[in-house]
């Protein structure tokens, strides 16, 4: 049947040579980091090197401008932060990069996790004093679940940080991924004088640009083996570097491409995003090694990026908070085929046609870069409420991609409305907003007819929820915060799950599909849970 084309084992029509060439250029990636590690700064520098902007500093400026001009999202304007995780596109040395933004401050939410499902690789950005922090760890776990290749950039090396050997040991112990340094800092005492490129044998001298990194830094290099290196750098610093490199060589810290692609080894770089130091070395390597869009497994089959049939999945829905404009934008990651504005595809969940009429295009520059979108690209589609997170859009029938999992929430509250006549509206609103992925709705067994619980990864999701309930469903709702901070989906014997959830500072809830979840007040209570009920498996991501 025609609906089966485009997958392995079937008659899959290959895309045209030109489309294949375009797909080969695509690199869809995300940056995972803890707030303040320098994500905004690194993003600006990547755009600067990609020639998308000439003076770094404009990402922040652009954001500020957009807030002023936009009626896109009330909450966004009020808070002055970006709730929208969008896509920045830029070209670099013949590659077409799609950088998927992962909001990390107060706007950290389930969308941040879901965005990683649309990426083909990730850049892990670490502060050289702090190493792995909470949000890095959480995002890393999602990357690991997907076996994404991860490239590490240790940032802020213009100032004193933790000893690099110690830092990498800590990362390995914490995350269980092997770091393979491609560059290594040349340290004079605590000060970083440059980095050594282990592949080329060249030392790159660290130079502070006069304009705080607003322009590309000129690179000054000398081979470590060259005697001029001894003239330029203190003998003690070079000696230490040679010793450390020997150690790394002896430990076999190489970034073998297969191990990188499998997510077992992370090529690691040192530098300063602020001062543009080490950024270009990183970007070049990243472009060489980061994977182009690959096949996605659907059940026991694969959808390949070179199939001609359009297929994509919705990984994020951005609601318009302006009550006058109810439309929303669904972000679709293209997995195969190519997108042309105006094409009609099928939403496989509802078996109904969707006209991809007015795609929102993302701009890294003033001109629109997206004339046509192919596998590895993300398109934003205007939607009146028919699409849900996880929907498969297909130009030619099945199969549908797997469901997008739910990620464990960290904020919990009971939700009520004082007006009994609006109770039904509240229920409908919660059901629809939960289906859309804006919030999770949980139910507990305690008490007669208890109010539903809402749960979110980020607290801002609650503000958005209240706003939308009021403006879209006419319900003024109140939240009563609950003392839980962690949740896990529980699998195992029902009695054992109940016993586990009966412990101090814990409770049992059911998610929207009646799957049991245990909520925990403290991290300690969560940590000791597996000892209390060894037969129960706890999952941070919905099984
Ligand atoms: P984020 O998006 O990950 O939250 O981080 P962001 O880039 O906003 O950077 C957080 C702070 O760290 C900023 O300082 C930024 O200038 C600084 N920073 C980023 N990269 C480097 C680096 O390579 N070296 C050093 N020394 N600092 C770096 P701020 O004072 O909070 O803000 P701002 O006034 O500089 O904008």
CSV table of N, CA and C in Angstrom, one decimal, residues 118-201:
chain,number,residue,atom,x,y,z
A,118,UNK,N,14.6,16.5,19.1
A,118,UNK,CA,14.7,16.9,17.7
A,118,UNK,C,16.1,17.1,17.2
A,119,UNK,N,17.1,17.0,18.1
A,119,UNK,CA,18.5,17.3,17.8
A,119,UNK,C,19.2,16.0,17.4
A,120,UNK,N,20.2,16.1,16.6
A,120,UNK,CA,21.0,14.9,16.2
A,120,UNK,C,22.3,14.9,17.0
A,121,UNK,N,22.7,16.0,17.7
A,121,UNK,CA,23.9,16.0,18.5
A,121,UNK,C,23.7,17.1,19.5
A,122,UNK,N,24.6,17.1,20.5
A,122,UNK,CA,24.5,18.2,21.5
A,122,UNK,C,25.9,18.7,21.9
A,123,UNK,N,25.9,19.9,22.3
A,123,UNK,CA,27.2,20.6,22.8
A,123,UNK,C,26.9,20.7,24.3
A,124,UNK,N,27.8,20.1,25.1
A,124,UNK,CA,27.7,20.3,26.5
A,124,UNK,C,28.7,21.4,26.9
A,125,UNK,N,28.1,22.4,27.5
A,125,UNK,CA,28.9,23.6,27.8
A,125,UNK,C,29.1,23.6,29.3
A,126,UNK,N,30.4,23.6,29.8
A,126,UNK,CA,30.6,23.6,31.2
A,126,UNK,C,31.4,24.9,31.6
A,127,UNK,N,31.1,25.3,32.8
A,127,UNK,CA,31.8,26.4,33.4
A,127,UNK,C,33.1,25.8,34.0
A,128,UNK,N,34.3,26.4,33.7
A,128,UNK,CA,35.5,25.7,34.1
A,128,UNK,C,35.7,25.7,35.7
A,129,UNK,N,34.8,26.4,36.4
A,129,UNK,CA,34.9,26.3,37.9
A,129,UNK,C,33.9,25.4,38.4
A,130,UNK,N,32.8,25.2,37.7
A,130,UNK,CA,31.7,24.4,38.2
A,130,UNK,C,31.5,23.0,37.7
A,131,UNK,N,32.0,22.8,36.5
A,131,UNK,CA,31.9,21.4,35.9
A,131,UNK,C,30.4,21.1,35.6
A,132,UNK,N,30.0,19.9,35.9
A,132,UNK,CA,28.6,19.5,35.7
A,132,UNK,C,27.7,20.1,36.8
A,133,UNK,N,26.6,20.7,36.4
A,133,UNK,CA,25.7,21.3,37.4
A,133,UNK,C,24.3,20.6,37.2
A,134,UNK,N,23.4,20.9,38.0
A,134,UNK,CA,22.1,20.2,38.0
A,134,UNK,C,21.4,20.1,36.6
A,135,UNK,N,21.3,21.3,36.0
A,135,UNK,CA,20.6,21.3,34.7
A,135,UNK,C,21.4,20.6,33.6
A,136,UNK,N,22.7,20.7,33.7
A,136,UNK,CA,23.6,19.9,32.7
A,136,UNK,C,23.2,18.5,32.9
A,137,UNK,N,23.2,18.0,34.1
A,137,UNK,CA,23.0,16.6,34.4
A,137,UNK,C,21.6,16.1,33.8
A,138,UNK,N,20.6,16.9,34.1
A,138,UNK,CA,19.3,16.5,33.7
A,138,UNK,C,19.2,16.4,32.1
A,139,UNK,N,19.8,17.4,31.5
A,139,UNK,CA,19.7,17.4,30.0
A,139,UNK,C,20.6,16.3,29.4
A,140,UNK,N,21.7,16.1,30.1
A,140,UNK,CA,22.6,15.0,29.7
A,140,UNK,C,21.9,13.7,29.7
A,141,UNK,N,21.1,13.5,30.7
A,141,UNK,CA,20.4,12.2,30.9
A,141,UNK,C,19.5,11.9,29.6
A,142,UNK,N,18.9,13.0,29.2
A,142,UNK,CA,18.0,12.9,28.0
A,142,UNK,C,18.8,12.6,26.8
A,143,UNK,N,20.0,13.2,26.7
A,143,UNK,CA,20.9,13.0,25.5
A,143,UNK,C,21.3,11.5,25.6
A,144,UNK,N,21.6,11.0,26.7
A,144,UNK,CA,22.1,9.6,26.9
A,144,UNK,C,21.0,8.7,26.5
A,145,UNK,N,19.8,9.0,26.9
A,145,UNK,CA,18.6,8.2,26.6
A,145,UNK,C,18.5,8.0,25.1
A,146,UNK,N,18.9,9.1,24.4
A,146,UNK,CA,18.8,9.1,22.9
A,146,UNK,C,20.1,8.7,22.2
A,147,UNK,N,21.1,8.4,23.0
A,147,UNK,CA,22.5,8.1,22.6
A,147,UNK,C,23.0,9.2,21.6
A,148,UNK,N,22.7,10.4,22.0
A,148,UNK,CA,23.2,11.5,21.1
A,148,UNK,C,24.7,11.7,21.3
A,149,UNK,N,25.4,12.0,20.2
A,149,UNK,CA,26.8,12.3,20.3
A,149,UNK,C,26.9,13.7,21.1
A,150,UNK,N,27.9,13.8,22.0
A,150,UNK,CA,28.0,15.0,22.8
A,150,UNK,C,29.4,15.5,22.7
A,151,UNK,N,29.5,16.8,22.4
A,151,UNK,CA,30.7,17.5,22.3
A,151,UNK,C,30.9,18.5,23.4
A,152,UNK,N,32.0,18.4,24.1
A,152,UNK,CA,32.1,19.2,25.4
A,152,UNK,C,32.9,20.5,25.1
A,153,UNK,N,32.5,21.6,25.6
A,153,UNK,CA,33.3,22.8,25.6
A,153,UNK,C,33.4,23.3,27.0
A,154,UNK,N,34.6,23.3,27.5
A,154,UNK,CA,34.8,23.9,28.9
A,154,UNK,C,35.1,25.4,28.7
A,155,UNK,N,34.2,26.1,29.3
A,155,UNK,CA,34.2,27.6,29.0
A,155,UNK,C,34.8,28.4,30.1
A,156,UNK,N,35.0,29.6,29.8
A,156,UNK,CA,35.5,30.7,30.8
A,156,UNK,C,37.0,30.4,31.1
A,157,UNK,N,37.8,29.8,30.2
A,157,UNK,CA,39.1,29.5,30.5
A,157,UNK,C,40.0,30.8,30.5
A,158,UNK,N,39.4,31.9,30.3
A,158,UNK,CA,40.2,33.2,30.4
A,158,UNK,C,40.4,33.5,31.9
A,159,UNK,N,39.7,32.8,32.7
A,159,UNK,CA,39.9,33.0,34.2
A,159,UNK,C,40.2,31.7,34.9
A,160,UNK,N,40.7,31.8,36.0
A,160,UNK,CA,41.2,30.6,36.7
A,160,UNK,C,40.0,29.6,37.0
A,161,UNK,N,40.3,28.4,36.7
A,161,UNK,CA,39.2,27.4,37.0
A,161,UNK,C,39.8,26.2,37.7
A,162,UNK,N,39.0,25.1,37.8
A,162,UNK,CA,39.4,23.9,38.4
A,162,UNK,C,40.5,23.3,37.6
A,163,UNK,N,41.5,22.6,38.1
A,163,UNK,CA,42.5,21.9,37.4
A,163,UNK,C,41.8,21.0,36.3
A,164,UNK,N,42.2,21.1,35.0
A,164,UNK,CA,41.5,20.4,34.0
A,164,UNK,C,41.4,18.9,34.1
A,165,UNK,N,42.5,18.3,34.6
A,165,UNK,CA,42.4,16.8,34.8
A,165,UNK,C,41.4,16.4,35.8
A,166,UNK,N,41.3,17.3,36.9
A,166,UNK,CA,40.3,17.0,37.9
A,166,UNK,C,38.9,17.2,37.4
A,167,UNK,N,38.8,18.3,36.6
A,167,UNK,CA,37.4,18.6,36.1
A,167,UNK,C,36.9,17.5,35.2
A,168,UNK,N,37.8,16.9,34.3
A,168,UNK,CA,37.3,15.9,33.5
A,168,UNK,C,37.1,14.6,34.2
A,169,UNK,N,37.9,14.3,35.3
A,169,UNK,CA,37.6,13.2,36.2
A,169,UNK,C,36.2,13.3,36.8
A,170,UNK,N,35.9,14.5,37.2
A,170,UNK,CA,34.6,14.7,37.9
A,170,UNK,C,33.5,14.5,36.9
A,171,UNK,N,33.7,15.0,35.6
A,171,UNK,CA,32.6,14.8,34.6
A,171,UNK,C,32.4,13.3,34.4
A,172,UNK,N,33.5,12.6,34.3
A,172,UNK,CA,33.4,11.2,34.0
A,172,UNK,C,32.7,10.4,35.1
A,173,UNK,N,33.1,10.8,36.3
A,173,UNK,CA,32.5,10.1,37.5
A,173,UNK,C,31.0,10.5,37.6
A,174,UNK,N,30.7,11.7,37.3
A,174,UNK,CA,29.3,12.1,37.5
A,174,UNK,C,28.4,11.6,36.4
A,175,UNK,N,28.9,11.7,35.1
A,175,UNK,CA,28.0,11.4,34.0
A,175,UNK,C,28.3,10.0,33.4
A,176,UNK,N,29.4,9.5,33.7
A,176,UNK,CA,29.7,8.2,33.1
A,176,UNK,C,30.0,8.2,31.6
A,177,UNK,N,30.5,9.4,31.2
A,177,UNK,CA,30.9,9.5,29.8
A,177,UNK,C,32.4,9.8,29.8
A,178,UNK,N,33.1,9.2,28.8
A,178,UNK,CA,34.5,9.4,28.8
A,178,UNK,C,34.8,10.7,28.0
A,179,UNK,N,35.6,11.6,28.6
A,179,UNK,CA,36.0,12.8,27.9
A,179,UNK,C,37.3,12.6,27.2
A,180,UNK,N,37.3,12.9,25.9
A,180,UNK,CA,38.6,12.8,25.1
A,180,UNK,C,39.0,14.2,24.7
A,181,UNK,N,40.0,14.8,25.4
A,181,UNK,CA,40.4,16.2,25.1
A,181,UNK,C,41.0,16.3,23.7
A,182,UNK,N,40.4,17.1,22.8
A,182,UNK,CA,41.0,17.4,21.5
A,182,UNK,C,41.9,18.6,21.7
A,183,UNK,N,41.5,19.6,22.5
A,183,UNK,CA,42.4,20.6,22.8
A,183,UNK,C,42.7,20.5,24.3
A,184,UNK,N,43.8,21.1,24.7
A,184,UNK,CA,44.2,21.1,26.2
A,184,UNK,C,44.8,22.4,26.6
A,185,UNK,N,44.4,22.9,27.7
A,185,UNK,CA,44.9,24.3,28.1
A,185,UNK,C,46.4,24.3,28.5
A,186,UNK,N,47.1,25.3,28.0
A,186,UNK,CA,48.5,25.6,28.4
A,186,UNK,C,48.4,26.5,29.6
A,187,UNK,N,48.8,25.9,30.8
A,187,UNK,CA,48.6,26.7,32.0
A,187,UNK,C,49.9,27.1,32.6
A,188,UNK,N,49.9,28.4,32.9
A,188,UNK,CA,51.1,28.9,33.6
A,188,UNK,C,50.6,29.2,35.1
A,189,UNK,N,50.9,28.2,35.9
A,189,UNK,CA,50.3,28.3,37.3
A,189,UNK,C,48.8,28.1,37.1
A,190,UNK,N,48.0,29.1,37.4
A,190,UNK,CA,46.6,29.0,37.2
A,190,UNK,C,46.1,29.7,36.0
A,191,UNK,N,46.9,30.5,35.4
A,191,UNK,CA,46.5,31.3,34.2
A,191,UNK,C,46.6,30.5,32.9
A,192,UNK,N,45.6,30.6,32.0
A,192,UNK,CA,45.6,29.9,30.8
A,192,UNK,C,46.2,30.8,29.7
A,193,UNK,N,47.3,30.3,29.1
A,193,UNK,CA,48.0,31.0,28.1
A,193,UNK,C,47.6,30.7,26.7
A,194,UNK,N,46.9,29.6,26.5
A,194,UNK,CA,46.5,29.1,25.2
A,194,UNK,C,46.0,27.7,25.3
A,195,UNK,N,45.7,27.1,24.1
A,195,UNK,CA,45.4,25.7,24.1
A,195,UNK,C,46.2,25.0,23.1
A,196,UNK,N,46.4,23.7,23.3
A,196,UNK,CA,47.2,22.9,22.5
A,196,UNK,C,46.2,22.0,21.7
A,197,UNK,N,46.4,21.9,20.4
A,197,UNK,CA,45.5,21.1,19.6
A,197,UNK,C,46.2,19.8,19.4
A,198,UNK,N,45.7,18.7,20.0
A,198,UNK,CA,46.3,17.4,20.0
A,198,UNK,C,46.4,16.8,18.6
A,199,UNK,N,45.5,17.2,17.8
A,199,UNK,CA,45.5,16.6,16.4
A,199,UNK,C,46.6,17.2,15.5
A,200,UNK,N,46.7,18.6,15.6
A,200,UNK,CA,47.7,19.2,14.7
A,200,UNK,C,49.1,19.5,15.4
A,201,UNK,N,49.1,19.3,16.7
A,201,UNK,CA,50.4,19.6,17.4
A,201,UNK,C,50.7,21.1,17.5
